[in-house]
Short mmCIF file of C-alpha atoms and ligand atoms in Angstrom, two decimals:
data_model
loop_
_atom_site.label_atom_id
_atom_site.label_comp_id
_atom_site.label_asym_id
_atom_site.label_seq_id
_atom_site.Cartn_x
_atom_site.Cartn_y
_atom_site.Cartn_z
CA MET A 188 16.36 81.94 31.48
CA ASN A 189 19.95 81.45 32.64
CA GLU A 190 21.02 78.40 34.57
CA THR A 191 21.66 79.86 38.00
CA LEU A 192 18.26 81.48 38.09
CA THR A 193 16.55 78.23 37.13
CA LYS A 194 18.41 76.46 39.90
CA GLU A 195 17.38 79.00 42.51
CA LEU A 196 13.76 78.81 41.49
CA LYS A 197 13.84 75.01 41.57
CA LEU A 198 11.37 74.31 38.79
CA PRO A 199 9.37 71.26 39.86
CA GLU A 200 10.33 67.91 38.38
CA GLU A 201 6.80 66.91 37.54
CA LYS A 202 5.12 68.42 34.53
CA HIS A 203 1.60 69.76 34.46
CA PRO A 204 -0.22 68.55 31.31
CA MET A 205 -0.81 72.15 30.24
CA GLU A 206 2.86 72.97 30.10
CA ASN A 207 2.88 72.87 26.31
CA ILE A 208 0.82 76.04 26.14
CA LEU A 209 2.08 77.87 29.24
CA ARG A 210 5.37 79.69 29.71
CA MET A 211 6.34 77.74 32.79
CA ASP A 212 9.31 79.96 33.60
CA ARG A 213 6.77 82.67 34.47
CA ILE A 214 4.55 80.49 36.66
CA PRO A 215 3.52 81.01 39.51
CA HIS A 216 1.59 83.86 38.00
CA ILE A 217 0.83 87.17 39.71
CA TRP A 218 -2.91 86.63 40.12
CA CYS A 219 -4.15 86.61 43.69
CA SER A 220 -5.21 83.50 45.52
CA THR A 221 -8.78 82.56 44.42
CA CYS A 222 -8.70 84.88 41.40
CA GLY A 223 -10.67 83.30 38.55
CA ILE A 224 -8.44 84.33 35.64
CA GLY A 225 -6.30 81.18 35.94
CA ILE A 226 -9.44 79.05 35.59
CA ALA A 227 -10.36 80.89 32.40
CA VAL A 228 -6.86 80.20 31.04
CA THR A 229 -7.25 76.48 31.80
CA SER A 230 -10.62 76.39 30.03
CA PHE A 231 -9.07 78.17 27.08
CA ALA A 232 -6.24 75.61 26.95
CA ILE A 233 -8.72 72.72 27.03
CA ALA A 234 -10.73 74.37 24.26
CA LEU A 235 -7.64 74.89 22.10
CA GLU A 236 -6.86 71.22 22.38
CA LYS A 237 -10.44 70.21 21.57
CA ALA A 238 -10.78 72.58 18.62
CA LYS A 239 -7.64 71.02 17.10
CA ILE A 240 -6.28 74.29 15.78
CA PRO A 241 -2.53 74.16 15.03
CA LEU A 242 -0.89 76.18 17.79
CA ASP A 243 1.34 78.08 15.37
CA GLN A 244 -1.77 79.63 13.84
CA VAL A 245 -3.14 80.94 17.12
CA CYS A 246 -2.30 84.35 18.50
CA VAL A 247 -3.46 85.88 21.72
CA VAL A 248 -3.73 89.64 22.22
CA SER A 249 -4.29 91.25 25.62
CA GLY A 250 -4.74 94.77 26.82
CA ILE A 251 -3.79 96.11 30.23
CA GLY A 252 -5.01 94.90 33.60
CA CYS A 253 -4.96 91.70 35.61
CA SER A 254 -6.48 89.78 32.69
CA GLY A 255 -4.05 91.46 30.34
CA ARG A 256 -1.30 89.33 31.85
CA VAL A 257 -2.68 86.28 30.07
CA ALA A 258 -0.70 87.15 26.94
CA GLY A 259 2.49 86.87 28.97
CA TYR A 260 1.70 83.43 30.33
CA VAL A 261 0.57 81.54 27.23
CA LYS A 262 3.23 79.93 25.08
CA LEU A 263 1.63 81.04 21.83
CA ASP A 264 2.31 84.04 19.64
CA SER A 265 1.03 86.58 22.09
CA PHE A 266 0.99 90.34 22.36
CA HIS A 267 0.49 92.56 25.35
CA SER A 268 -0.84 95.74 23.79
CA THR A 269 -1.69 99.16 25.22
CA HIS A 270 -4.71 99.90 27.40
CA GLY A 271 -7.96 99.29 25.55
CA ARG A 272 -6.27 98.63 22.23
CA ALA A 273 -6.24 94.84 22.14
CA ILE A 274 -9.03 94.68 19.55
CA PRO A 275 -7.46 97.09 17.02
CA PHE A 276 -4.16 95.25 17.45
CA ALA A 277 -5.89 91.93 16.76
CA THR A 278 -7.67 93.48 13.76
CA GLY A 279 -4.29 94.42 12.31
CA LEU A 280 -2.99 90.91 12.88
CA LYS A 281 -6.00 89.33 11.25
CA LEU A 282 -5.90 91.59 8.20
CA GLY A 283 -2.14 91.20 7.91
CA ASN A 284 -2.50 87.43 7.84
CA PRO A 285 -6.11 86.21 7.53
CA LYS A 286 -5.02 82.63 8.14
CA LEU A 287 -4.35 83.36 11.80
CA LYS A 288 -6.84 82.61 14.54
CA THR A 289 -6.85 85.76 16.65
CA ILE A 290 -8.03 85.69 20.21
CA VAL A 291 -8.42 88.75 22.39
CA PHE A 292 -8.14 87.87 26.07
CA SER A 293 -8.73 90.88 28.26
CA GLY A 294 -10.76 92.38 31.05
CA ASP A 295 -14.00 94.32 31.24
CA GLY A 296 -12.27 97.59 32.07
CA ASP A 297 -9.89 97.27 29.16
CA LEU A 298 -12.40 96.08 26.56
CA PHE A 299 -15.44 98.13 27.52
CA GLY A 300 -14.19 101.04 29.61
CA ILE A 301 -11.07 102.17 27.82
CA GLY A 302 -11.58 100.36 24.52
CA GLY A 303 -15.36 100.27 24.16
CA ASN A 304 -15.38 102.03 20.81
CA HIS A 305 -13.09 99.44 19.26
CA PHE A 306 -15.35 96.67 20.48
CA ILE A 307 -18.52 98.04 18.90
CA HIS A 308 -16.88 98.69 15.55
CA SER A 309 -15.20 95.30 15.35
CA ALA A 310 -18.52 93.62 16.13
CA ARG A 311 -20.27 95.84 13.54
CA ARG A 312 -17.78 94.89 10.83
CA ASN A 313 -17.84 91.26 11.95
CA MET A 314 -14.08 91.09 12.13
CA ASP A 315 -13.10 87.43 12.43
CA MET A 316 -11.83 87.10 16.02
CA LEU A 317 -12.79 85.67 19.38
CA VAL A 318 -13.05 88.07 22.30
CA LEU A 319 -12.83 86.50 25.77
CA CYS A 320 -13.73 89.08 28.39
CA ILE A 321 -12.94 88.45 32.03
CA ASN A 322 -15.58 90.41 33.91
CA ASN A 323 -14.76 91.04 37.56
CA PHE A 324 -16.94 94.19 37.76
CA ILE A 325 -14.10 96.55 38.60
CA TYR A 326 -10.75 98.01 37.46
CA ALA A 327 -8.78 95.63 39.63
CA MET A 328 -5.12 96.21 38.81
CA THR A 329 -5.28 99.98 39.03
CA GLY A 330 -6.82 100.03 42.51
CA GLY A 331 -10.52 99.26 42.25
CA GLN A 332 -12.04 102.19 40.39
CA CYS A 333 -15.65 102.09 39.23
CA ALA A 334 -15.86 100.39 35.83
CA ALA A 335 -18.41 100.37 33.02
CA THR A 336 -19.60 97.01 34.35
CA THR A 337 -19.77 97.78 38.09
CA PRO A 338 -23.30 96.87 39.26
CA LEU A 339 -25.50 99.57 40.77
CA THR A 340 -24.82 100.26 44.48
CA ALA A 341 -21.52 98.34 44.54
CA ASN A 342 -18.68 99.97 46.43
CA THR A 343 -15.51 100.87 44.55
CA SER A 344 -12.64 103.21 45.36
CA THR A 345 -14.21 105.95 43.20
CA SER A 346 -17.75 105.27 44.43
CA PRO A 347 -17.18 104.86 48.17
CA TYR A 348 -20.88 105.41 48.93
CA GLY A 349 -22.04 103.02 46.23
CA ASN A 350 -22.22 103.17 42.45
CA TYR A 351 -25.13 105.10 40.91
CA GLU A 352 -24.17 104.65 37.22
CA TYR A 353 -26.02 102.07 35.16
CA PRO A 354 -23.60 99.38 33.97
CA PHE A 355 -23.31 97.78 30.54
CA ASN A 356 -25.12 94.57 29.73
CA LEU A 357 -22.23 93.09 27.76
CA PRO A 358 -24.00 90.27 25.85
CA HIS A 359 -26.71 92.74 24.78
CA LEU A 360 -24.09 95.19 23.57
CA ALA A 361 -22.27 92.47 21.60
CA ASP A 362 -25.55 91.15 20.18
CA SER A 363 -26.85 94.52 19.06
CA CYS A 364 -23.53 95.43 17.44
CA GLY A 365 -23.66 92.27 15.36
CA ALA A 366 -21.51 89.58 17.03
CA VAL A 367 -22.19 86.11 15.59
CA TYR A 368 -21.61 84.19 18.80
CA VAL A 369 -22.42 85.50 22.27
CA ALA A 370 -22.19 83.52 25.52
CA ARG A 371 -21.70 84.16 29.20
CA TRP A 372 -20.34 81.80 31.87
CA THR A 373 -18.88 82.16 35.33
CA ALA A 374 -15.54 80.81 36.51
CA LEU A 375 -17.42 77.98 38.16
CA HIS A 376 -18.82 76.63 34.86
CA VAL A 377 -15.41 75.39 33.76
CA ARG A 378 -16.56 72.60 31.49
CA ARG A 379 -19.36 74.55 29.84
CA LEU A 380 -16.99 77.44 29.38
CA ALA A 381 -14.41 75.18 27.71
CA ASN A 382 -17.10 73.77 25.39
CA SER A 383 -18.30 77.26 24.59
CA ILE A 384 -14.79 78.46 23.74
CA THR A 385 -14.31 75.38 21.52
CA GLU A 386 -17.52 76.24 19.66
CA ALA A 387 -16.52 79.87 19.30
CA LEU A 388 -13.03 78.94 18.07
CA ASN A 389 -14.63 77.03 15.21
CA LYS A 390 -16.88 79.93 14.29
CA ARG A 391 -16.12 82.50 11.59
CA GLY A 392 -16.77 86.08 12.57
CA PHE A 393 -16.84 88.14 15.72
CA SER A 394 -17.48 85.89 18.74
CA PHE A 395 -17.78 87.13 22.29
CA ILE A 396 -17.72 85.22 25.56
CA GLU A 397 -18.09 86.97 28.89
CA ILE A 398 -16.48 85.13 31.79
CA ILE A 399 -17.61 86.30 35.23
CA CYS A 400 -14.68 85.88 37.59
CA PRO A 401 -14.18 86.34 41.31
CA CYS A 402 -11.82 89.16 42.29
CA SER A 403 -11.29 88.52 45.96
CA THR A 404 -8.63 91.17 46.53
CA ILE A 405 -10.47 94.21 45.22
CA TYR A 406 -14.13 93.73 44.35
CA ALA A 407 -15.00 91.21 47.05
CA ARG A 408 -12.95 92.93 49.73
CA ARG A 409 -14.44 96.37 49.08
CA ASN A 410 -17.95 94.92 49.11
CA ARG A 411 -17.31 92.50 51.97
CA LEU A 412 -18.34 89.50 49.92
CA GLY A 413 -15.90 87.11 51.54
CA SER A 414 -13.25 84.98 49.89
CA GLY A 415 -13.08 83.76 46.33
CA LEU A 416 -14.54 80.48 47.49
CA ASP A 417 -17.58 82.31 48.90
CA ILE A 418 -18.06 83.96 45.52
CA MET A 419 -17.83 80.61 43.74
CA LYS A 420 -20.53 79.34 46.09
CA PHE A 421 -22.57 82.43 45.26
CA TYR A 422 -22.23 81.61 41.54
CA HIS A 423 -23.30 78.07 42.28
CA ASP A 424 -26.48 79.19 44.03
CA ASN A 425 -27.33 82.15 41.83
CA SER A 426 -26.51 81.36 38.23
CA VAL A 427 -29.33 80.31 35.97
CA ILE A 428 -28.57 78.60 32.66
CA LYS A 429 -30.85 79.94 29.93
CA HIS A 430 -29.61 79.16 26.45
CA GLY A 431 -31.01 81.47 23.81
CA ALA A 432 -32.29 84.00 26.36
CA ASN A 433 -33.11 87.45 25.01
CA THR A 434 -29.92 89.44 25.55
CA LYS A 435 -31.99 92.44 26.71
CA ASP A 436 -32.76 90.57 29.91
CA LEU A 437 -29.20 89.85 30.93
CA ASP A 438 -28.46 92.81 33.19
CA ILE A 439 -26.47 91.97 36.28
CA GLY A 440 -27.43 93.75 39.49
CA TYR A 441 -25.46 93.84 42.71
CA GLN A 442 -25.42 90.24 44.01
CA SER A 443 -28.39 89.43 41.79
CA LYS A 444 -29.09 86.26 39.82
CA ILE A 445 -26.69 85.80 36.93
CA ILE A 446 -28.15 84.41 33.70
CA VAL A 447 -25.55 82.35 31.85
CA GLY A 448 -25.60 80.34 28.65
CA LYS A 449 -25.20 80.68 24.92
CA PHE A 450 -27.41 83.48 23.69
CA VAL A 451 -26.52 84.11 20.06
CA ASP A 452 -25.19 81.76 17.37
CA ARG A 453 -25.77 82.99 13.82
CA GLU A 454 -24.00 83.46 10.50
CA ARG A 455 -23.04 86.77 8.90
CA PRO A 456 -20.42 87.51 6.25
CA THR A 457 -17.17 88.64 7.85
CA PHE A 458 -15.33 91.85 7.06
CA LEU A 459 -13.00 90.07 4.62
CA ASP A 460 -15.91 88.27 2.91
CA CYS A 461 -17.59 91.62 2.33
CA LEU A 462 -14.38 93.24 1.12
CA ASN A 463 -13.72 90.47 -1.38
CA ASP A 464 -17.32 90.17 -2.59
CA TRP A 465 -17.76 93.88 -3.12
CA ASN A 466 -14.51 94.37 -4.97
CA ARG A 467 -15.13 91.33 -7.16
CA LYS A 468 -18.47 92.84 -8.09
CA LYS A 469 -16.92 96.24 -8.80
CA PHE A 470 -13.72 95.24 -10.58
CA GLY A 471 -14.47 91.76 -11.92
CA ASP A 472 -11.39 89.90 -13.15
CA LYS A 473 -9.07 92.76 -12.34
CA PHE A 474 -9.55 92.09 -8.62
CA ARG A 475 -7.37 89.50 -6.91
CA GLU A 476 -8.95 88.17 -3.74
CA TYR A 477 -7.08 89.02 -0.56
CA GLY A 478 -6.28 85.91 1.40
CA GLY A 479 -2.98 86.62 3.10
CA PRO A 480 0.68 87.39 2.52
CA ASP A 481 1.35 84.18 0.55
CA ASP A 482 -1.19 84.99 -2.15
CA MET B 170 -21.55 58.83 45.49
CA LYS B 171 -25.06 57.63 46.33
CA PHE B 172 -27.41 56.53 43.57
CA TRP B 173 -31.18 56.50 44.17
CA ARG B 174 -31.21 53.27 42.24
CA LYS B 175 -28.49 51.00 40.94
CA PRO B 176 -27.69 52.04 37.35
CA LEU B 177 -28.79 49.27 34.96
CA ASP B 178 -25.48 49.14 33.14
CA SER B 179 -23.27 49.36 36.22
CA ASP B 180 -21.65 45.97 35.49
CA GLU B 181 -20.53 47.03 32.04
CA ILE B 182 -19.08 50.40 33.01
CA GLU B 183 -15.46 50.29 33.94
CA VAL B 184 -14.70 52.92 36.52
CA THR B 185 -11.48 54.82 35.91
CA ILE B 186 -9.22 55.57 38.83
CA GLY B 187 -7.05 58.63 38.96
CA GLU B 188 -3.73 59.41 40.53
CA ILE B 189 -3.39 62.95 41.84
CA HIS B 190 -0.27 65.09 41.46
CA ILE B 191 0.14 68.30 43.42
CA ILE B 192 2.93 70.84 43.12
CA LYS B 193 2.60 72.17 46.64
CA ASP B 194 4.72 75.26 46.23
CA ARG B 195 2.65 76.48 43.32
CA CYS B 196 -0.66 76.24 45.21
CA LYS B 197 -2.28 79.36 46.68
CA GLY B 198 -4.64 77.52 48.99
CA CYS B 199 -7.88 78.66 47.37
CA ALA B 200 -9.56 75.32 48.23
CA PHE B 201 -11.54 75.20 44.97
CA CYS B 202 -10.27 71.66 44.32
CA VAL B 203 -11.19 70.58 47.85
CA GLU B 204 -14.68 72.09 47.64
CA TYR B 205 -15.66 70.91 44.18
CA CYS B 206 -14.17 67.40 44.06
CA PRO B 207 -17.30 65.25 43.76
CA LYS B 208 -15.73 62.39 45.72
CA ASP B 209 -14.25 64.34 48.61
CA VAL B 210 -10.76 63.12 47.80
CA LEU B 211 -8.82 66.21 48.84
CA GLU B 212 -8.45 68.24 52.00
CA LEU B 213 -6.37 71.29 52.90
CA SER B 214 -3.36 70.32 54.98
CA ASP B 215 -1.98 72.07 58.03
CA GLU B 216 1.47 72.47 56.54
CA PHE B 217 2.63 75.71 54.92
CA ASN B 218 4.19 75.93 51.48
CA VAL B 219 6.94 78.42 50.56
CA LYS B 220 4.36 81.14 49.96
CA GLY B 221 2.64 80.54 53.30
CA TYR B 222 -0.49 78.89 51.94
CA HIS B 223 -1.96 75.56 52.97
CA PRO B 224 -1.79 73.21 49.98
CA PRO B 225 -4.24 70.30 49.73
CA TYR B 226 -3.31 66.68 50.37
CA VAL B 227 -4.91 63.49 49.11
CA LYS B 228 -7.19 62.23 51.87
CA ASN B 229 -8.98 59.39 50.06
CA PRO B 230 -6.75 58.31 47.18
CA ASP B 231 -8.91 55.29 46.29
CA GLN B 232 -11.99 57.41 45.72
CA CYS B 233 -10.64 59.49 42.84
CA LEU B 234 -12.58 58.82 39.64
CA PHE B 235 -10.28 60.63 37.23
CA CYS B 236 -12.93 63.24 36.46
CA LYS B 237 -10.25 65.97 36.27
CA LEU B 238 -12.49 68.63 37.80
CA CYS B 239 -9.78 69.59 40.30
CA GLU B 240 -7.31 69.99 37.45
CA THR B 241 -9.73 72.17 35.48
CA ILE B 242 -10.80 74.40 38.34
CA CYS B 243 -7.34 75.03 39.84
CA PRO B 244 -6.40 78.63 39.03
CA GLU B 245 -2.71 77.94 39.68
CA PHE B 246 -1.98 74.92 37.44
CA ALA B 247 -0.84 73.21 40.66
CA ILE B 248 -2.86 69.98 40.61
CA TRP B 249 -3.53 67.41 37.91
CA VAL B 250 -4.64 63.85 37.58
CA THR B 251 -3.39 60.93 35.52
CA GLU B 252 -5.23 57.69 34.95
CA LYS B 253 -3.98 54.71 36.92
CA PRO B 254 -3.08 51.73 34.76
CA LYS B 255 -5.80 49.08 34.66
CA GLU B 256 -4.18 46.29 36.69
CA GLU B 257 -3.92 48.53 39.73
CA LYS B 258 -7.64 49.11 39.79
CA LYS B 259 -9.69 47.69 42.56
CA VAL B 260 -13.10 46.25 41.91
CA GLU B 261 -15.74 48.27 43.75
CA SER B 262 -18.11 46.14 45.68
S1 SF4 C 296 -6.82 92.05 41.87
FE1 SF4 C 296 -8.66 90.83 41.49
S2 SF4 C 296 -8.65 90.42 39.28
FE2 SF4 C 296 -6.60 91.12 39.85
S3 SF4 C 296 -5.42 89.24 40.21
FE3 SF4 C 296 -6.26 89.91 42.19
S4 SF4 C 296 -8.20 88.83 42.40
FE4 SF4 C 296 -7.60 88.70 40.24
S1 SF4 C 297 -10.07 63.90 39.47
FE1 SF4 C 297 -12.15 64.29 40.20
S2 SF4 C 297 -12.46 62.74 41.83
FE2 SF4 C 297 -10.25 62.85 41.44
S3 SF4 C 297 -9.49 64.33 42.97
FE3 SF4 C 297 -9.91 65.47 41.08
S4 SF4 C 297 -11.99 66.24 41.33
FE4 SF4 C 297 -11.72 64.59 42.85
S1 SF4 C 298 -7.35 74.55 43.40
FE1 SF4 C 298 -5.15 74.65 43.05
S2 SF4 C 298 -4.47 76.51 44.10
FE2 SF4 C 298 -6.51 76.03 44.89
S3 SF4 C 298 -6.12 74.78 46.73
FE3 SF4 C 298 -6.36 73.35 45.03
S4 SF4 C 298 -4.27 72.99 44.29
FE4 SF4 C 298 -4.21 74.84 45.56
#
């Protein structure tokens, strides 16, 4: 950033402790007042610190949407990819350099509406990556269209009389496709969310964490649910922590109870493990294990 | 904070005290920090910041326990807490 611009913006003298992983020249961010995405970013930053992963090995990939902006705000190797294609982009990164820790940070519309197919196949292959999905139940940035996660009867701009399509149960989808780590938290459970992300960062294989976030500008306004603070209070009164719950029972209805917790934590060989094992079996000594560009 | 009984090890536990920093112009007045601070340290002020929101101010500075919940729950990276050096700490009666 050039000097005159910095002067005009008057960057504050004091430094927030998270400034080492945020691009401060882009803060304040574009997210609305009371939007929960910023809280998810803070939890992610805390988790990165706790997991003690060298920051030059971490890359963040986002798709399009409000949550897709995360890639632009974190001071890591980050990529803002096309709509729905964050997971294939991250797959390419991981296979190009298996030493990287790839994190996909995107929204429900991007990951499950536009890019749903990529999600199920990455989980099936157990591609080594962590998917953090901000679920605000709606396509927020594009004007509040009905998403694959919009609860039944909720009002959106494309379902003005209420939604009649059954939504996805995201943890169940991730579980049945083969994810090794599946959890769900709301934006209110900041500490549990940070612990969960730390755990998932240390896990090999396809991990998935759903983060339920308030969207005051679109979802709450269309459904007259009040401010972001009202929604946080709703989460406080209506979330039930049930670790290890059967993922089949995790549907979210309109303003219903939200079951949160860690549901799946298991081991499965990753895509690269399978590739190496199989080829070693087939070709014996002729096969050189693929571990990255340095090998 | 009210305890239903006095914790047995309360003499041995040293309570940390925090010092709160707020970048007012970065705040969007969501009041999450005010609502969820366990010690009721913060309150929204009447003043406006450059964006037209009401940033919080520190109402009870001595009560802050350095739990960092406000820092973690702030969506704007506008508030954070540092630990006060030991000699400045007051002994709670
Ligand atoms: S539109 Fe909704 S999701 Fe997007 S920034 Fe605003 S509150 Fe957040
Ligand atoms: S650190 Fe904890 S006690 Fe201190 S102001 Fe923040 S939330 Fe309140
Ligand atoms: S949580 Fe952050 S943005 Fe919200 S009122 Fe407090 S300082 Fe302002």
